[in-house]
Amino acid sequence: MEKHQIQYQTVRFNLNGKDVERTVDVRASLTDMLRNDFRMTSVKKGCEVGECGACNVLIDGEAFNSCIYLAVWAEGKRVRTLEGLLGPNGELSDIQQAFVDEAAIQCGFCSPGFILTAVEILESGKEYTDDELRKLLSGHLCRCTGYENILRAVKKTMYQRLRKEAPQ
């Protein structure tokens, strides 16, 4: 019987604006590294197969399900979690405040993933239709809100950032 050997690798990356490094099992997911090694508890463990979006993070500005993204793949990348959106004194970002204002949060489990996808959408600087926003947000599952308040929060922030009046 062959002896199984676990391999480890050091990963250097930028986490929420700070250069960090960790030695991890090469089989570890980015979710596990972020939660266990860096205490980024906004990164939720939901389905663990890339279906629900609860573990969503931004990697070089693009939303990814971190449960199916190996930690070692983060080498040299910029990773942002919900914790990285807070201002210097802990103030909420505009999209986080919009989620509060529009009651787009109930239990809150799916909210960090939704918000990070919204950040990717908003940082594109584009104006999207409701149908386009629905499609862009469709990689997330929510059992509480019915999605309309989430859509409203993203749309409101999009129009504020574009300095446009939202259509009625």
mmCIF file of C-alpha atoms in Angstrom:
data_model
loop_
_atom_site.group_PDB
_atom_site.id
_atom_site.type_symbol
_atom_site.label_atom_id
_atom_site.label_comp_id
_atom_site.label_asym_id
_atom_site.label_seq_id
_atom_site.Cartn_x
_atom_site.Cartn_y
_atom_site.Cartn_z
ATOM 1 C CA MET A 1 0.000 0.000 0.000
ATOM 2 C CA GLU A 2 1.394 3.374 -1.051
ATOM 3 C CA LYS A 3 1.825 5.993 1.638
ATOM 4 C CA HIS A 4 -0.183 9.173 0.952
ATOM 5 C CA GLN A 5 1.796 12.373 1.442
ATOM 6 C CA ILE A 6 0.200 15.759 2.015
ATOM 7 C CA GLN A 7 1.925 18.583 0.211
ATOM 8 C CA TYR A 8 2.057 22.154 1.384
ATOM 9 C CA GLN A 9 2.780 25.329 -0.489
ATOM 10 C CA THR A 10 3.323 28.923 0.580
ATOM 11 C CA VAL A 11 0.880 31.355 -1.005
ATOM 12 C CA ARG A 12 1.594 35.086 -1.200
ATOM 13 C CA PHE A 13 -1.261 37.398 -2.125
ATOM 14 C CA ASN A 14 -2.954 40.665 -1.253
ATOM 15 C CA LEU A 15 -5.939 40.365 1.082
ATOM 16 C CA ASN A 16 -8.102 43.453 1.411
ATOM 17 C CA GLY A 17 -5.185 45.739 0.579
ATOM 18 C CA LYS A 18 -2.573 44.019 2.743
ATOM 19 C CA ASP A 19 0.174 41.693 1.467
ATOM 20 C CA VAL A 20 -0.031 38.354 3.287
ATOM 21 C CA GLU A 21 1.341 34.839 3.042
ATOM 22 C CA ARG A 22 0.343 31.443 4.366
ATOM 23 C CA THR A 23 1.535 27.889 3.976
ATOM 24 C CA VAL A 24 -1.450 25.741 3.068
ATOM 25 C CA ASP A 25 -2.329 22.205 2.087
ATOM 26 C CA VAL A 26 -2.397 22.249 -1.717
ATOM 27 C CA ARG A 27 -5.896 20.721 -1.587
ATOM 28 C CA ALA A 28 -7.345 23.500 0.605
ATOM 29 C CA SER A 29 -10.030 25.757 -0.807
ATOM 30 C CA LEU A 30 -9.718 29.519 -0.734
ATOM 31 C CA THR A 31 -12.808 29.526 1.522
ATOM 32 C CA ASP A 32 -11.034 27.402 4.112
ATOM 33 C CA MET A 33 -7.860 29.488 4.035
ATOM 34 C CA LEU A 34 -9.754 32.783 4.299
ATOM 35 C CA ARG A 35 -11.948 31.567 7.163
ATOM 36 C CA ASN A 36 -9.462 29.466 9.116
ATOM 37 C CA ASP A 37 -6.184 31.323 8.620
ATOM 38 C CA PHE A 38 -7.394 34.919 8.257
ATOM 39 C CA ARG A 39 -10.727 34.838 10.170
ATOM 40 C CA MET A 40 -12.636 36.323 7.218
ATOM 41 C CA THR A 41 -15.982 35.139 8.550
ATOM 42 C CA SER A 42 -17.967 36.980 5.876
ATOM 43 C CA VAL A 43 -16.879 34.192 3.519
ATOM 44 C CA LYS A 44 -19.637 31.665 4.212
ATOM 45 C CA LYS A 45 -19.546 27.925 3.710
ATOM 46 C CA GLY A 46 -22.805 27.093 1.982
ATOM 47 C CA CYS A 47 -23.066 24.347 -0.595
ATOM 48 C CA GLU A 48 -19.280 23.884 -1.038
ATOM 49 C CA VAL A 49 -19.795 23.008 -4.723
ATOM 50 C CA GLY A 50 -20.004 26.484 -6.297
ATOM 51 C CA GLU A 51 -23.796 26.633 -6.557
ATOM 52 C CA CYS A 52 -25.014 29.100 -3.894
ATOM 53 C CA GLY A 53 -22.607 32.069 -3.997
ATOM 54 C CA ALA A 54 -22.316 32.405 -0.203
ATOM 55 C CA CYS A 55 -18.519 32.066 -0.390
ATOM 56 C CA ASN A 56 -18.122 34.656 -3.143
ATOM 57 C CA VAL A 57 -15.000 36.849 -3.051
ATOM 58 C CA LEU A 58 -13.401 39.206 -5.546
ATOM 59 C CA ILE A 59 -10.143 38.023 -7.108
ATOM 60 C CA ASP A 60 -8.453 40.751 -9.116
ATOM 61 C CA GLY A 61 -11.843 42.470 -9.289
ATOM 62 C CA GLU A 62 -13.796 39.451 -10.548
ATOM 63 C CA ALA A 63 -16.319 37.500 -8.454
ATOM 64 C CA PHE A 64 -15.475 33.842 -7.767
ATOM 65 C CA ASN A 65 -16.952 31.123 -5.599
ATOM 66 C CA SER A 66 -14.046 30.550 -3.233
ATOM 67 C CA CYS A 67 -15.246 27.056 -2.271
ATOM 68 C CA ILE A 68 -14.188 25.710 -5.679
ATOM 69 C CA TYR A 69 -11.086 27.917 -5.996
ATOM 70 C CA LEU A 70 -7.930 26.382 -4.565
ATOM 71 C CA ALA A 71 -6.077 28.525 -2.038
ATOM 72 C CA VAL A 72 -2.810 28.060 -3.960
ATOM 73 C CA TRP A 73 -4.402 29.692 -7.022
ATOM 74 C CA ALA A 74 -4.504 32.975 -5.072
ATOM 75 C CA GLU A 75 -0.729 33.315 -5.520
ATOM 76 C CA GLY A 76 0.051 36.892 -6.592
ATOM 77 C CA LYS A 77 -3.634 37.865 -6.752
ATOM 78 C CA ARG A 78 -5.672 40.614 -5.057
ATOM 79 C CA VAL A 79 -8.445 39.065 -2.952
ATOM 80 C CA ARG A 80 -11.265 41.152 -1.475
ATOM 81 C CA THR A 81 -13.808 40.000 1.043
ATOM 82 C CA LEU A 82 -16.685 41.910 2.598
ATOM 83 C CA GLU A 83 -14.348 42.976 5.411
ATOM 84 C CA GLY A 84 -12.309 44.852 2.802
ATOM 85 C CA LEU A 85 -15.250 47.085 1.888
ATOM 86 C CA LEU A 86 -15.427 48.828 5.264
ATOM 87 C CA GLY A 87 -14.063 52.348 5.539
ATOM 88 C CA PRO A 88 -11.104 53.234 7.824
ATOM 89 C CA ASN A 89 -13.414 53.803 10.808
ATOM 90 C CA GLY A 90 -15.621 50.800 10.112
ATOM 91 C CA GLU A 91 -18.189 52.719 8.068
ATOM 92 C CA LEU A 92 -20.212 50.780 5.521
ATOM 93 C CA SER A 93 -19.603 51.141 1.792
ATOM 94 C CA ASP A 94 -22.379 52.588 -0.362
ATOM 95 C CA ILE A 95 -23.573 49.149 -1.488
ATOM 96 C CA GLN A 96 -23.595 47.792 2.067
ATOM 97 C CA GLN A 97 -25.631 50.817 3.195
ATOM 98 C CA ALA A 98 -28.031 50.315 0.282
ATOM 99 C CA PHE A 99 -28.616 46.705 1.415
ATOM 100 C CA VAL A 100 -29.538 48.063 4.850
ATOM 101 C CA ASP A 101 -31.683 50.907 3.471
ATOM 102 C CA GLU A 102 -33.580 48.644 1.074
ATOM 103 C CA ALA A 103 -34.075 45.840 3.644
ATOM 104 C CA ALA A 104 -32.156 43.508 1.334
ATOM 105 C CA ILE A 105 -30.856 41.554 4.324
ATOM 106 C CA GLN A 106 -32.827 39.132 6.419
ATOM 107 C CA CYS A 107 -30.803 36.292 7.881
ATOM 108 C CA GLY A 108 -27.685 37.748 6.233
ATOM 109 C CA PHE A 109 -26.035 34.457 5.252
ATOM 110 C CA CYS A 110 -26.069 35.153 1.506
ATOM 111 C CA SER A 111 -25.516 38.911 1.792
ATOM 112 C CA PRO A 112 -21.695 39.044 1.680
ATOM 113 C CA GLY A 113 -21.617 37.059 -1.567
ATOM 114 C CA PHE A 114 -24.376 39.154 -3.134
ATOM 115 C CA ILE A 115 -22.635 42.368 -2.084
ATOM 116 C CA LEU A 116 -19.298 41.312 -3.579
ATOM 117 C CA THR A 117 -20.945 40.401 -6.877
ATOM 118 C CA ALA A 118 -22.651 43.805 -6.717
ATOM 119 C CA VAL A 119 -19.232 45.434 -6.238
ATOM 120 C CA GLU A 120 -18.006 43.754 -9.421
ATOM 121 C CA ILE A 121 -21.134 44.984 -11.244
ATOM 122 C CA LEU A 122 -20.808 48.521 -9.876
ATOM 123 C CA GLU A 123 -17.079 48.813 -10.534
ATOM 124 C CA SER A 124 -17.690 48.104 -14.224
ATOM 125 C CA GLY A 125 -19.122 51.622 -14.436
ATOM 126 C CA LYS A 126 -21.849 50.376 -16.780
ATOM 127 C CA GLU A 127 -25.578 50.925 -16.609
ATOM 128 C CA TYR A 128 -27.518 47.657 -16.615
ATOM 129 C CA THR A 129 -31.183 46.903 -17.186
ATOM 130 C CA ASP A 130 -33.184 45.022 -14.556
ATOM 131 C CA ASP A 131 -32.964 41.857 -16.653
ATOM 132 C CA GLU A 132 -29.197 42.194 -16.970
ATOM 133 C CA LEU A 133 -28.850 42.775 -13.223
ATOM 134 C CA ARG A 134 -30.999 39.726 -12.487
ATOM 135 C CA LYS A 135 -28.788 37.605 -14.719
ATOM 136 C CA LEU A 136 -25.579 38.982 -13.176
ATOM 137 C CA LEU A 137 -26.910 38.235 -9.675
ATOM 138 C CA SER A 138 -28.312 34.816 -10.597
ATOM 139 C CA GLY A 139 -25.341 32.876 -9.220
ATOM 140 C CA HIS A 140 -26.634 33.408 -5.679
ATOM 141 C CA LEU A 141 -29.291 31.637 -3.687
ATOM 142 C CA CYS A 142 -31.302 33.405 -0.994
ATOM 143 C CA ARG A 143 -34.012 31.738 1.071
ATOM 144 C CA CYS A 144 -35.304 34.887 2.780
ATOM 145 C CA THR A 145 -35.650 38.026 0.690
ATOM 146 C CA GLY A 146 -37.323 37.108 -2.561
ATOM 147 C CA TYR A 147 -34.482 38.939 -4.352
ATOM 148 C CA GLU A 148 -36.423 42.125 -5.204
ATOM 149 C CA ASN A 149 -34.923 44.180 -2.359
ATOM 150 C CA ILE A 150 -31.450 42.982 -3.342
ATOM 151 C CA LEU A 151 -32.052 44.028 -6.939
ATOM 152 C CA ARG A 152 -33.360 47.398 -5.709
ATOM 153 C CA ALA A 153 -30.245 47.966 -3.540
ATOM 154 C CA VAL A 154 -27.864 47.201 -6.422
ATOM 155 C CA LYS A 155 -29.863 49.327 -8.864
ATOM 156 C CA LYS A 156 -30.043 52.262 -6.434
ATOM 157 C CA THR A 157 -26.271 52.194 -5.890
ATOM 158 C CA MET A 158 -25.602 51.799 -9.620
ATOM 159 C CA TYR A 159 -27.616 54.941 -10.388
ATOM 160 C CA GLN A 160 -25.983 56.872 -7.531
ATOM 161 C CA ARG A 161 -22.508 55.970 -8.784
ATOM 162 C CA LEU A 162 -23.483 56.886 -12.358
ATOM 163 C CA ARG A 163 -24.984 60.115 -10.987
ATOM 164 C CA LYS A 164 -28.237 59.364 -12.755
ATOM 165 C CA GLU A 165 -31.846 59.397 -11.703
ATOM 166 C CA ALA A 166 -33.349 55.926 -11.441
ATOM 167 C CA PRO A 167 -36.273 55.373 -13.820
ATOM 168 C CA GLN A 168 -39.594 54.991 -12.052
#
